[in-house]
Amino acid sequence: MDGHCLLLEEISAVCLYEQKSSDVTVSSDTDDSPRGFTAAVILPLDQGLLCVTVDHQFLFYSLVVHLEEKFKLMLSKRLVGYNEEILDMRFLGEEEKFLAVATNLEQVQVYDLESMSCSYVLAGHTEIVLCLDTCVSSSGRPLLVTGSKDNSVRLWNSESINCIGVGMGHMGGVGAVAFSKKWKNFFVSGSSDRTIKVWSIDGISDDADQPINLKAKAVVAAHDKDINSLAIAPNDTLVCSGSQDRTACVWRLPDLVSVVVLKGHKRGIWSVEFSPVDQCVITASGDKTIKMWAIANGSCLKTFEGHTSSVLRASFLTRGTQFVSCGADGLVKLWTVKTNECIATYDQHEDKVWALAIGRKTEMFATGGGDAVVNLWYDSTASDKAEAFRKEEEGVLRGQELENAVLDADYNKAIQIAFELHRPHKLFELFAELCRKDGGNQIETALRALGKEEIHLLFEYIREWNTKPKFCHVAQYVLFGVFNIFPPTEILEIRGIGELLEGLIPYSQRHFSRIDRLVRSTFLLDYTLHGMSVIEPDTNATEMNDADNKLLVEKGDQEQELTSEMLKEKALSKKRKPNKSKDTSRKKVKGAAYTSLAPIPLKV
């Protein structure tokens, strides 16, 4: 459990190699938490040794033959299984191929972005590392500065993996550090003791074996509460600090003279940064907003609202025209400065996003937070435009193929291309043309060539067509073809088909009810036209109705006799009754003449 490796010979039990210093990240001598290896396995095919640590790290060792045939174990790869809470991160190196990450540990882990394996660990602090920053020195070597809860700052040469400077003097944990942007000869630190210090790194050798004591050139009591963030202007003349006292202050370097105080946030400020092109500063606050301030007079130029919780980080992108923000709501948002609009929101974290690193050369950025996940983000604008142009060009060519297939009456090919291009209107026209031509065989051939995804898409189109009476006949024609070709068991295997079928049923019932009413209404028209002798009946029906015609004639004669008898009775009753006016008698005579008309028999 001490974190050292021993290589023993199996036959004679002789120690072939003993590791002098442990590769396990040991915190402090007073730390009682268990550290060291929990398991070691020799990998097959001479792939080396795999060791597992208590803090979920996998160390891969390669066996190397050293001088005089002595063996040596070299650490080839380190995989970190658990990062705990990620507090800060920065890209490292001239080409930005590495990512330095500060977690809830006393060490800084440096990851190789190509393999995302931990290349090495910077150990030296005795408490949790809260913040870090990186730069490339004037000699071309990558430097890294860290601030810790142990009230100290450390300067590292990431090439030699050595601590080359230690700065003591803060009375509280160091929560913010920032490197010089132009001259790279100093850095500033902010602490929970509410002070800002300027540390000079002139004269410090990049390849020093032992760390030297750093000296503070200037100190100022900057705020009333903890300092959360620091940023240095691109020309190294100003530094901005953000604090929990809800203010941001701009100071002149190197003597830390106050220039302007930025007031307006309702909660503490978590992040500050200078614009790379304008004389302004952006601040991210716990009041869920991001503000842009003018340095000249301290006025608030713009306010960006959109986060649902505290905004923890905000940094400029694309030469100051955009910026990215992240917050306690787990969201990452991309904003356009000119229009004050949030143009994209990404939800890839499950907890607070504390860390944000911007790649100044690669236009790439990384985020990390309480979910122990590091996400790398790439600017895909150019590639998306190229892909959209390629798809548009391909769509034009395929569209021409579709038109040629229609002109050649090759409906099977045309239907297949229409499916590929997702053109439901053109597909409807093709099916409607086949429906008019009664091309059932062609529709069957085209439908048999469809896969499950295309059938699902076809049911979506049919559901839309079926909602309109103008298109329903084509929809039902195609639906009939589908159910004739594919068995119901195969159709039910398509994912999501149940919802589509439920959408088809009520409209289909409505269409069939409407057609049934229309068919029944045609019977009345046929009856009326037959009665008016406008249309001739069927010959078969005429032969069958001869007997009925005779009965009708006999019935007509009987009705005529009945009518004459009724007239006689009425005449007798008139003689008994007193005389009335001539007009009344005339009306009755006319009525009697009207009722004496006999029915007209049908012509045979």
XYZ file of C-alpha atoms in Angstrom:
604
model
C 0.000 0.000 0.000
C 3.021 2.312 -0.077
C 2.757 2.864 -3.832
C 6.092 1.274 -4.837
C 6.668 -1.474 -7.406
C 8.908 -4.527 -6.966
C 9.914 -6.788 -9.862
C 10.864 -10.291 -8.700
C 12.348 -13.226 -10.592
C 10.043 -16.222 -10.410
C 12.669 -19.018 -10.071
C 15.149 -17.616 -7.576
C 12.860 -15.021 -5.975
C 15.472 -12.336 -6.557
C 14.453 -8.684 -6.709
C 15.220 -7.482 -10.221
C 13.950 -3.917 -9.838
C 12.698 -1.709 -7.030
C 11.019 1.606 -7.649
C 12.729 4.347 -5.677
C 9.978 6.952 -5.884
C 6.267 6.293 -6.133
C 4.157 7.382 -9.088
C 1.105 7.431 -6.876
C -0.060 10.964 -6.109
C 0.598 11.333 -2.396
C -0.959 14.386 -0.810
C 0.649 15.270 2.479
C 2.371 13.394 5.259
C -0.447 14.215 7.642
C -3.140 12.890 5.322
C -4.742 9.809 6.866
C -6.624 8.782 3.700
C -5.417 5.458 2.205
C -3.092 5.815 -0.760
C -1.078 3.345 -2.818
C -1.669 0.290 -5.018
C -4.520 -2.136 -4.465
C -3.672 -4.601 -7.271
C -0.925 -5.389 -9.798
C -1.272 -7.633 -12.850
C 1.361 -8.676 -15.410
C -0.189 -8.195 -18.837
C 0.110 -10.984 -21.447
C 2.316 -10.836 -24.557
C 4.976 -8.772 -22.785
C 2.686 -5.740 -22.613
C 4.027 -4.764 -19.208
C 2.514 -4.294 -15.787
C -0.854 -2.831 -14.766
C -1.252 -1.357 -11.270
C -4.471 -0.059 -9.729
C -4.501 2.619 -7.026
C -6.922 3.402 -4.257
C -8.039 6.649 -5.937
C -9.171 4.831 -9.129
C -6.073 5.311 -11.263
C -4.651 2.718 -13.669
C -0.874 2.871 -14.153
C 0.623 0.995 -17.126
C 4.342 0.162 -16.818
C 6.601 -1.008 -19.634
C 9.538 -3.329 -18.895
C 12.769 -1.824 -20.253
C 16.210 -3.434 -20.244
C 18.576 -0.978 -18.597
C 22.368 -0.920 -18.380
C 24.188 -4.210 -17.685
C 21.016 -6.190 -18.456
C 19.170 -4.692 -15.524
C 15.453 -4.237 -15.775
C 13.523 -1.038 -15.218
C 9.820 -0.185 -15.134
C 8.796 2.923 -17.064
C 5.366 4.517 -16.598
C 3.875 4.541 -20.112
C 0.244 5.536 -19.478
C -1.940 6.735 -16.633
C -5.721 6.501 -16.762
C -7.715 8.445 -14.193
C -10.937 6.666 -13.349
C -12.485 9.373 -11.230
C -11.854 13.121 -11.198
C -14.112 14.172 -8.318
C -15.252 17.793 -8.762
C -13.402 19.739 -11.457
C -12.634 23.279 -10.283
C -10.495 24.805 -13.035
C -8.704 23.907 -16.275
C -6.493 25.465 -18.944
C -4.958 24.415 -22.259
C -1.199 23.951 -22.026
C 1.648 24.339 -24.517
C 2.282 26.257 -27.713
C 0.135 23.868 -29.779
C -2.400 23.410 -26.968
C -2.160 19.622 -27.095
C -2.443 19.233 -23.327
C -5.089 20.144 -20.771
C -4.197 20.969 -17.151
C -7.040 20.102 -14.761
C -7.488 21.056 -11.104
C -9.843 18.784 -9.164
C -10.614 18.291 -5.489
C -7.057 17.047 -5.025
C -3.717 18.521 -4.069
C -2.280 17.738 -7.497
C -2.806 19.034 -11.011
C -3.434 16.399 -13.669
C -2.184 17.075 -17.206
C -4.049 15.212 -19.962
C -2.977 14.438 -23.506
C -5.892 15.570 -25.684
C -5.247 12.951 -28.381
C -5.536 9.940 -26.082
C -7.191 11.673 -23.084
C -4.786 9.793 -20.839
C -3.123 11.537 -17.915
C 0.420 12.288 -19.075
C 1.762 13.412 -15.711
C 0.793 14.867 -12.357
C 2.111 18.029 -10.702
C 2.355 17.366 -6.974
C 3.548 19.838 -4.365
C 0.612 21.611 -2.751
C -0.560 20.381 0.626
C -4.197 21.393 0.137
C -6.712 21.354 -2.698
C -5.732 23.277 -5.838
C -8.440 25.892 -6.455
C -7.228 27.663 -9.617
C -4.566 27.633 -12.321
C -3.392 29.478 -15.408
C -0.928 28.748 -18.213
C 1.318 30.619 -20.624
C 4.327 30.102 -22.870
C 7.426 31.889 -21.567
C 9.670 34.136 -23.658
C 12.050 31.198 -24.033
C 9.246 29.052 -25.487
C 8.685 26.778 -22.517
C 5.155 26.146 -21.197
C 4.607 27.516 -17.698
C 1.806 26.886 -15.262
C 0.827 28.701 -12.071
C -1.468 27.218 -9.430
C -3.259 28.632 -6.388
C -4.223 26.420 -3.511
C -6.169 26.287 -0.315
C -2.798 26.089 1.488
C -2.472 29.912 0.978
C 0.377 29.551 -1.536
C 0.999 29.885 -5.269
C 3.355 27.654 -7.243
C 5.058 28.165 -10.595
C 5.705 25.043 -12.704
C 7.699 24.171 -15.793
C 5.470 21.617 -17.468
C 8.280 20.287 -19.686
C 10.520 19.237 -16.821
C 7.523 18.677 -14.516
C 9.278 20.716 -11.830
C 8.091 23.386 -9.454
C 10.378 26.347 -10.096
C 8.862 28.898 -7.733
C 6.741 29.167 -4.588
C 4.936 32.293 -3.434
C 3.868 32.631 0.203
C 2.175 35.562 1.870
C -1.578 35.236 1.454
C -3.561 34.766 4.646
C -6.314 32.735 2.961
C -6.832 30.270 0.170
C -5.798 31.504 -3.276
C -8.910 31.342 -5.449
C -7.735 33.184 -8.590
C -4.503 33.494 -10.595
C -3.757 35.072 -13.972
C -0.621 35.227 -16.131
C 0.678 38.246 -17.986
C -0.673 38.230 -21.545
C 2.032 40.198 -23.351
C 5.390 40.149 -21.539
C 4.900 36.873 -19.622
C 7.131 38.155 -16.783
C 4.613 38.310 -13.925
C 1.320 36.936 -12.667
C -1.318 38.121 -10.190
C -3.160 36.227 -7.488
C -6.369 36.881 -5.534
C -7.259 35.310 -2.229
C -10.032 34.865 0.300
C -8.051 37.353 2.426
C -9.473 39.969 -0.035
C -6.062 41.055 -1.348
C -4.462 41.022 -4.801
C -0.729 40.409 -5.197
C 1.530 40.909 -8.215
C 4.342 38.335 -8.426
C 7.434 38.852 -10.570
C 9.027 35.888 -12.366
C 11.944 37.803 -13.887
C 15.242 36.047 -13.457
C 13.709 32.665 -12.658
C 15.300 29.856 -14.639
C 12.804 27.665 -16.468
C 14.848 24.541 -15.791
C 15.616 25.109 -12.105
C 15.815 21.944 -10.057
C 14.723 23.536 -6.789
C 11.871 26.040 -6.374
C 12.829 29.563 -5.342
C 10.809 31.938 -3.242
C 8.744 34.357 -5.313
C 8.446 38.002 -4.262
C 5.331 40.154 -4.471
C 5.897 43.493 -6.277
C 2.564 45.022 -5.227
C -0.276 44.271 -2.837
C -3.703 45.892 -2.470
C -6.734 45.258 -0.288
C -9.160 45.051 -3.183
C -12.578 43.909 -1.954
C -14.798 43.387 1.049
C -15.256 39.657 0.415
C -13.487 36.720 -1.248
C -11.937 37.290 -4.682
C -13.240 34.722 -7.180
C -11.652 35.707 -10.477
C -8.836 37.746 -12.047
C -8.141 38.778 -15.639
C -5.262 40.751 -17.199
C -5.746 43.004 -20.211
C -4.106 41.972 -23.531
C -1.565 44.841 -23.233
C -0.670 44.063 -19.581
C -1.717 47.534 -18.369
C -4.833 46.610 -16.405
C -6.110 43.820 -14.199
C -9.756 43.208 -13.321
C -10.957 41.411 -10.194
C -14.385 39.930 -9.410
C -15.531 39.331 -5.847
C -18.345 37.978 -3.733
C -19.072 41.583 -2.671
C -21.009 41.947 -6.003
C -18.456 44.345 -7.541
C -15.693 44.106 -10.110
C -12.716 46.465 -9.915
C -10.267 47.487 -12.625
C -6.688 48.212 -11.430
C -3.704 49.746 -13.177
C -0.563 47.614 -13.304
C 2.008 47.220 -11.901
C 1.231 49.352 -8.830
C -2.456 48.279 -8.510
C -4.046 51.751 -8.584
C -7.831 51.701 -8.794
C -9.216 52.811 -12.174
C -12.957 52.101 -11.965
C -15.410 50.081 -9.902
C -18.141 48.167 -11.744
C -21.377 48.072 -9.729
C -24.695 46.619 -10.808
C -24.799 42.900 -10.087
C -27.159 41.687 -7.359
C -25.051 38.662 -6.402
C -21.384 37.789 -6.209
C -19.234 37.876 -9.351
C -17.697 34.528 -10.333
C -15.834 35.400 -13.530
C -14.281 38.446 -15.251
C -12.520 38.807 -18.582
C -11.255 41.569 -20.895
C -12.410 41.788 -24.482
C -9.573 41.057 -26.924
C -10.681 43.865 -29.269
C -12.690 46.455 -27.287
C -12.178 48.532 -24.159
C -14.669 46.539 -22.160
C -15.029 43.759 -19.608
C -17.602 40.978 -19.204
C -18.614 39.692 -15.785
C -20.583 36.566 -14.846
C -22.590 36.671 -11.644
C -24.701 34.640 -9.286
C -27.722 36.760 -10.271
C -28.015 34.612 -13.471
C -26.794 37.417 -15.752
C -23.700 38.382 -17.716
C -22.882 42.066 -18.065
C -20.579 43.975 -20.378
C -18.947 47.115 -18.953
C -17.123 50.088 -20.444
C -13.696 50.557 -18.857
C -13.664 54.295 -19.497
C -16.584 55.226 -17.233
C -17.714 51.944 -15.665
C -21.151 52.005 -17.312
C -23.012 48.815 -18.121
C -23.213 48.451 -21.895
C -25.203 45.232 -22.208
C -26.873 42.592 -20.060
C -27.245 39.002 -21.212
C -30.004 36.931 -19.627
C -30.801 33.283 -20.246
C -29.265 31.094 -17.571
C -31.608 29.664 -14.966
C -29.016 29.662 -12.203
C -25.708 31.301 -11.267
C -23.330 31.988 -14.159
C -19.918 30.677 -13.095
C -17.706 31.316 -16.160
C -17.735 33.482 -19.286
C -14.982 33.811 -21.923
C -14.662 35.434 -25.350
C -14.483 33.479 -28.608
C -13.905 34.246 -32.295
C -11.885 37.451 -31.769
C -14.353 38.978 -29.348
C -17.481 38.709 -31.517
C -18.900 35.888 -29.423
C -18.512 34.514 -25.935
C -19.371 31.273 -24.189
C -20.806 30.975 -20.688
C -21.524 28.121 -18.302
C -23.307 27.976 -14.986
C -24.756 26.101 -12.055
C -27.672 24.951 -14.227
C -25.295 22.651 -16.111
C -25.816 24.536 -19.380
C -23.219 25.881 -21.796
C -24.433 28.838 -23.867
C -22.976 30.574 -26.904
C -23.767 34.295 -27.292
C -23.366 36.885 -30.026
C -22.121 40.210 -28.659
C -23.622 42.393 -31.384
C -27.207 41.144 -31.123
C -27.296 40.154 -27.415
C -28.696 36.779 -28.492
C -27.987 33.276 -27.281
C -27.471 31.364 -30.518
C -26.881 27.907 -29.032
C -27.434 26.052 -25.760
C -25.728 22.762 -24.919
C -26.774 20.435 -22.129
C -23.953 17.935 -21.677
C -23.338 18.231 -17.942
C -25.365 16.860 -15.067
C -24.073 19.257 -12.419
C -22.560 22.712 -12.008
C -20.019 23.710 -14.662
C -17.165 25.282 -12.699
C -14.347 25.164 -15.242
C -14.016 26.676 -18.711
C -10.848 26.664 -20.844
C -10.544 28.454 -24.189
C -8.083 27.386 -26.900
C -6.813 30.657 -28.363
C -5.249 29.021 -31.436
C -7.472 26.029 -32.020
C -10.825 27.787 -31.346
C -11.633 24.834 -29.118
C -12.872 24.989 -25.556
C -13.281 22.551 -22.679
C -15.755 22.453 -19.807
C -15.800 20.547 -16.536
C -17.713 20.615 -13.293
C -19.326 18.810 -10.443
C -20.185 15.728 -12.502
C -16.433 14.900 -12.862
C -16.751 15.015 -16.666
C -14.482 16.910 -19.071
C -16.131 17.832 -22.365
C -14.160 19.082 -25.377
C -15.983 21.356 -27.818
C -14.932 22.100 -31.407
C -16.006 24.925 -33.682
C -17.897 23.105 -36.417
C -19.216 26.168 -38.271
C -16.990 25.749 -41.335
C -17.470 21.996 -41.497
C -21.236 22.374 -41.082
C -21.360 24.880 -43.935
C -19.288 22.582 -46.143
C -21.520 19.635 -45.267
C -24.660 21.677 -45.962
C -23.254 22.797 -49.328
C -22.348 19.202 -50.213
C -25.821 17.981 -49.294
C -27.423 20.781 -51.293
C -25.316 19.937 -54.339
C -26.111 16.252 -53.969
C -29.792 17.116 -53.567
C -29.759 19.062 -56.843
C -28.223 16.124 -58.707
C -30.636 13.656 -57.166
C -33.512 16.016 -57.936
C -32.491 15.983 -61.596
C -32.412 12.190 -61.526
C -35.918 12.264 -60.092
C -37.215 14.482 -62.885
C -35.558 12.266 -65.517
C -37.141 9.172 -63.982
C -40.582 10.838 -64.089
C -40.118 11.794 -67.743
C -39.056 8.225 -68.552
C -42.118 6.906 -66.648
C -39.772 4.926 -64.402
C -41.998 5.306 -61.362
C -40.185 2.738 -59.223
C -36.918 4.655 -59.428
C -38.712 7.982 -58.997
C -40.459 6.784 -55.817
C -37.179 5.509 -54.383
C -35.412 8.833 -55.045
C -38.352 10.788 -53.599
C -38.001 8.761 -50.395
C -34.262 9.453 -50.238
C -34.779 13.190 -50.724
C -37.706 13.316 -48.245
C -40.074 14.957 -50.719
C -43.610 13.983 -49.655
C -45.290 16.297 -52.171
C -43.473 14.733 -55.105
C -44.184 11.292 -53.701
C -47.870 12.109 -53.526
C -47.857 13.228 -57.155
C -46.231 9.947 -58.208
C -48.730 7.823 -56.286
C -51.621 9.947 -57.585
C -50.434 9.409 -61.176
C -50.237 5.650 -60.630
C -53.658 5.753 -59.003
C -55.130 7.451 -62.094
C -53.414 4.954 -64.388
C -54.454 2.039 -62.132
C -50.797 1.101 -61.798
C -51.258 -1.347 -58.956
C -48.399 -3.560 -60.112
C -45.970 -0.663 -60.229
C -46.986 0.505 -56.745
C -46.591 -3.037 -55.446
C -43.112 -3.292 -56.965
C -42.088 0.080 -55.518
C -43.427 -0.762 -52.048
C -41.657 -4.122 -51.929
C -38.299 -2.353 -52.288
C -38.852 -0.239 -49.146
C -37.103 -0.920 -45.852
C -38.590 -0.587 -42.380
C -37.456 3.019 -41.940
C -38.907 3.982 -45.309
C -42.193 2.208 -44.473
C -42.346 4.164 -41.234
C -41.753 7.370 -43.210
C -44.440 6.343 -45.713
C -46.961 5.851 -42.891
C -46.139 9.357 -41.656
C -46.853 10.740 -45.116
C -50.067 8.696 -45.420
C -51.247 9.977 -42.052
C -50.790 13.574 -43.254
C -52.474 12.930 -46.609
C -55.358 11.133 -44.917
C -56.305 14.210 -42.886
C -57.450 16.066 -46.019
C -60.456 14.901 -48.112
C -58.693 16.129 -51.241
C -55.828 13.666 -50.776
C -57.478 10.852 -48.851
C -58.277 8.659 -51.880
C -54.584 8.431 -52.798
C -53.668 7.781 -49.155
C -56.193 4.942 -48.926
C -55.022 3.523 -52.271
C -51.402 3.372 -51.076
C -52.452 2.082 -47.653
C -54.380 -0.721 -49.338
C -51.253 -1.622 -51.295
C -49.109 -1.677 -48.153
C -51.455 -4.015 -46.284
C -51.730 -6.271 -49.324
C -47.941 -6.668 -49.564
C -46.723 -6.744 -45.963
C -48.265 -9.006 -43.307
C -49.571 -7.291 -40.165
C -46.946 -9.007 -37.988
C -44.155 -7.442 -40.044
C -45.790 -4.015 -39.935
C -46.202 -4.162 -36.157
C -42.456 -4.790 -35.772
C -41.741 -1.266 -37.039
C -40.925 1.036 -34.132
C -43.556 3.718 -33.512
C -46.061 2.273 -35.985
C -48.804 2.001 -33.349
C -49.048 5.761 -32.928
C -49.230 6.255 -36.699
C -52.001 3.671 -37.076
C -53.982 5.313 -34.285
C -53.752 8.564 -36.210
C -55.053 6.871 -39.376
C -58.124 5.160 -37.899
C -60.422 8.125 -37.011
C -59.908 9.943 -40.300
C -60.407 6.729 -42.287
C -63.683 6.091 -40.456
C -64.777 9.648 -41.227
C -63.954 9.239 -44.944
C -65.842 5.944 -45.207
C -68.885 7.435 -43.455
C -68.870 10.345 -45.867
C -68.647 8.014 -48.882
C -71.471 5.855 -47.513
C -73.709 8.925 -47.221
C -72.903 9.923 -50.794
C -73.692 6.444 -52.117
C -77.031 6.343 -50.303
C -77.936 9.787 -51.603
C -77.477 8.535 -55.184
C -80.346 6.043 -54.650
C -82.780 8.948 -54.251
C -81.580 10.430 -57.524
C -82.045 7.109 -59.328
C -85.550 6.750 -57.913
C -86.491 10.287 -58.931
C -85.179 9.865 -62.471
C -86.973 6.530 -62.846
C -90.181 8.100 -61.637
C -89.822 10.936 -64.144
C -89.173 8.414 -66.937
C -85.970 10.225 -67.719
C -83.874 7.101 -67.720
C -84.944 3.700 -68.991
C -84.934 0.850 -66.513
C -82.882 -2.254 -67.005
C -84.390 -4.920 -69.280
C -84.043 -7.574 -66.652
C -85.785 -5.366 -64.145
C -88.569 -4.705 -66.729
C -89.237 -8.418 -67.295
C -89.335 -9.000 -63.583
C -91.783 -6.112 -63.046
C -94.376 -7.072 -65.776
C -96.655 -8.621 -63.206
C -96.211 -5.562 -61.014
C -97.273 -3.328 -63.930
C -100.466 -5.351 -64.457
C -101.261 -5.072 -60.795
C -100.674 -1.334 -60.996
C -103.119 -1.043 -63.927
C -105.764 -3.073 -62.121
C -105.199 -1.051 -59.013
C -105.576 2.114 -61.082
C -108.940 0.931 -62.441
C -110.149 0.113 -58.971
C -109.057 3.531 -57.729
C -110.923 5.111 -60.677
C -114.143 3.265 -59.817
C -113.720 4.176 -56.195
C -113.284 7.797 -57.155
C -116.475 7.833 -59.270
C -118.479 6.326 -56.428
C -117.144 8.926 -54.057
C -118.191 11.656 -56.515
C -121.733 10.303 -56.664
C -122.010 10.273 -52.896
C -120.751 13.857 -52.735
C -123.320 14.930 -55.342
C -126.160 13.437 -53.299
C -124.903 15.183 -50.204
C -124.821 18.482 -52.100
C -128.512 18.180 -52.950
C -129.334 17.856 -49.287
C -127.199 20.826 -48.250
C -128.125 24.516 -48.840
C -126.703 26.239 -51.919
C -123.431 28.069 -51.615
C -121.685 30.622 -53.773
C -120.616 29.731 -57.275
C -116.978 30.262 -56.439
C -117.076 27.548 -53.802
C -118.780 25.060 -56.136
C -116.310 25.817 -58.849
C -113.442 25.142 -56.492
C -114.956 21.817 -55.515
C -115.560 20.894 -59.127
C -111.985 21.690 -59.933
C -110.857 19.590 -57.015
C -112.992 16.736 -58.181
C -111.636 17.022 -61.732
C -108.084 16.922 -60.337
C -108.729 13.804 -58.273
C -110.194 11.970 -61.258
C -106.756 11.695 -62.933
C -105.592 8.104 -63.251
C -101.952 6.999 -62.667
C -99.797 6.688 -65.789
C -98.544 3.147 -66.298
C -94.843 2.644 -67.183
C -94.065 2.015 -70.818
C -92.712 -1.365 -71.654
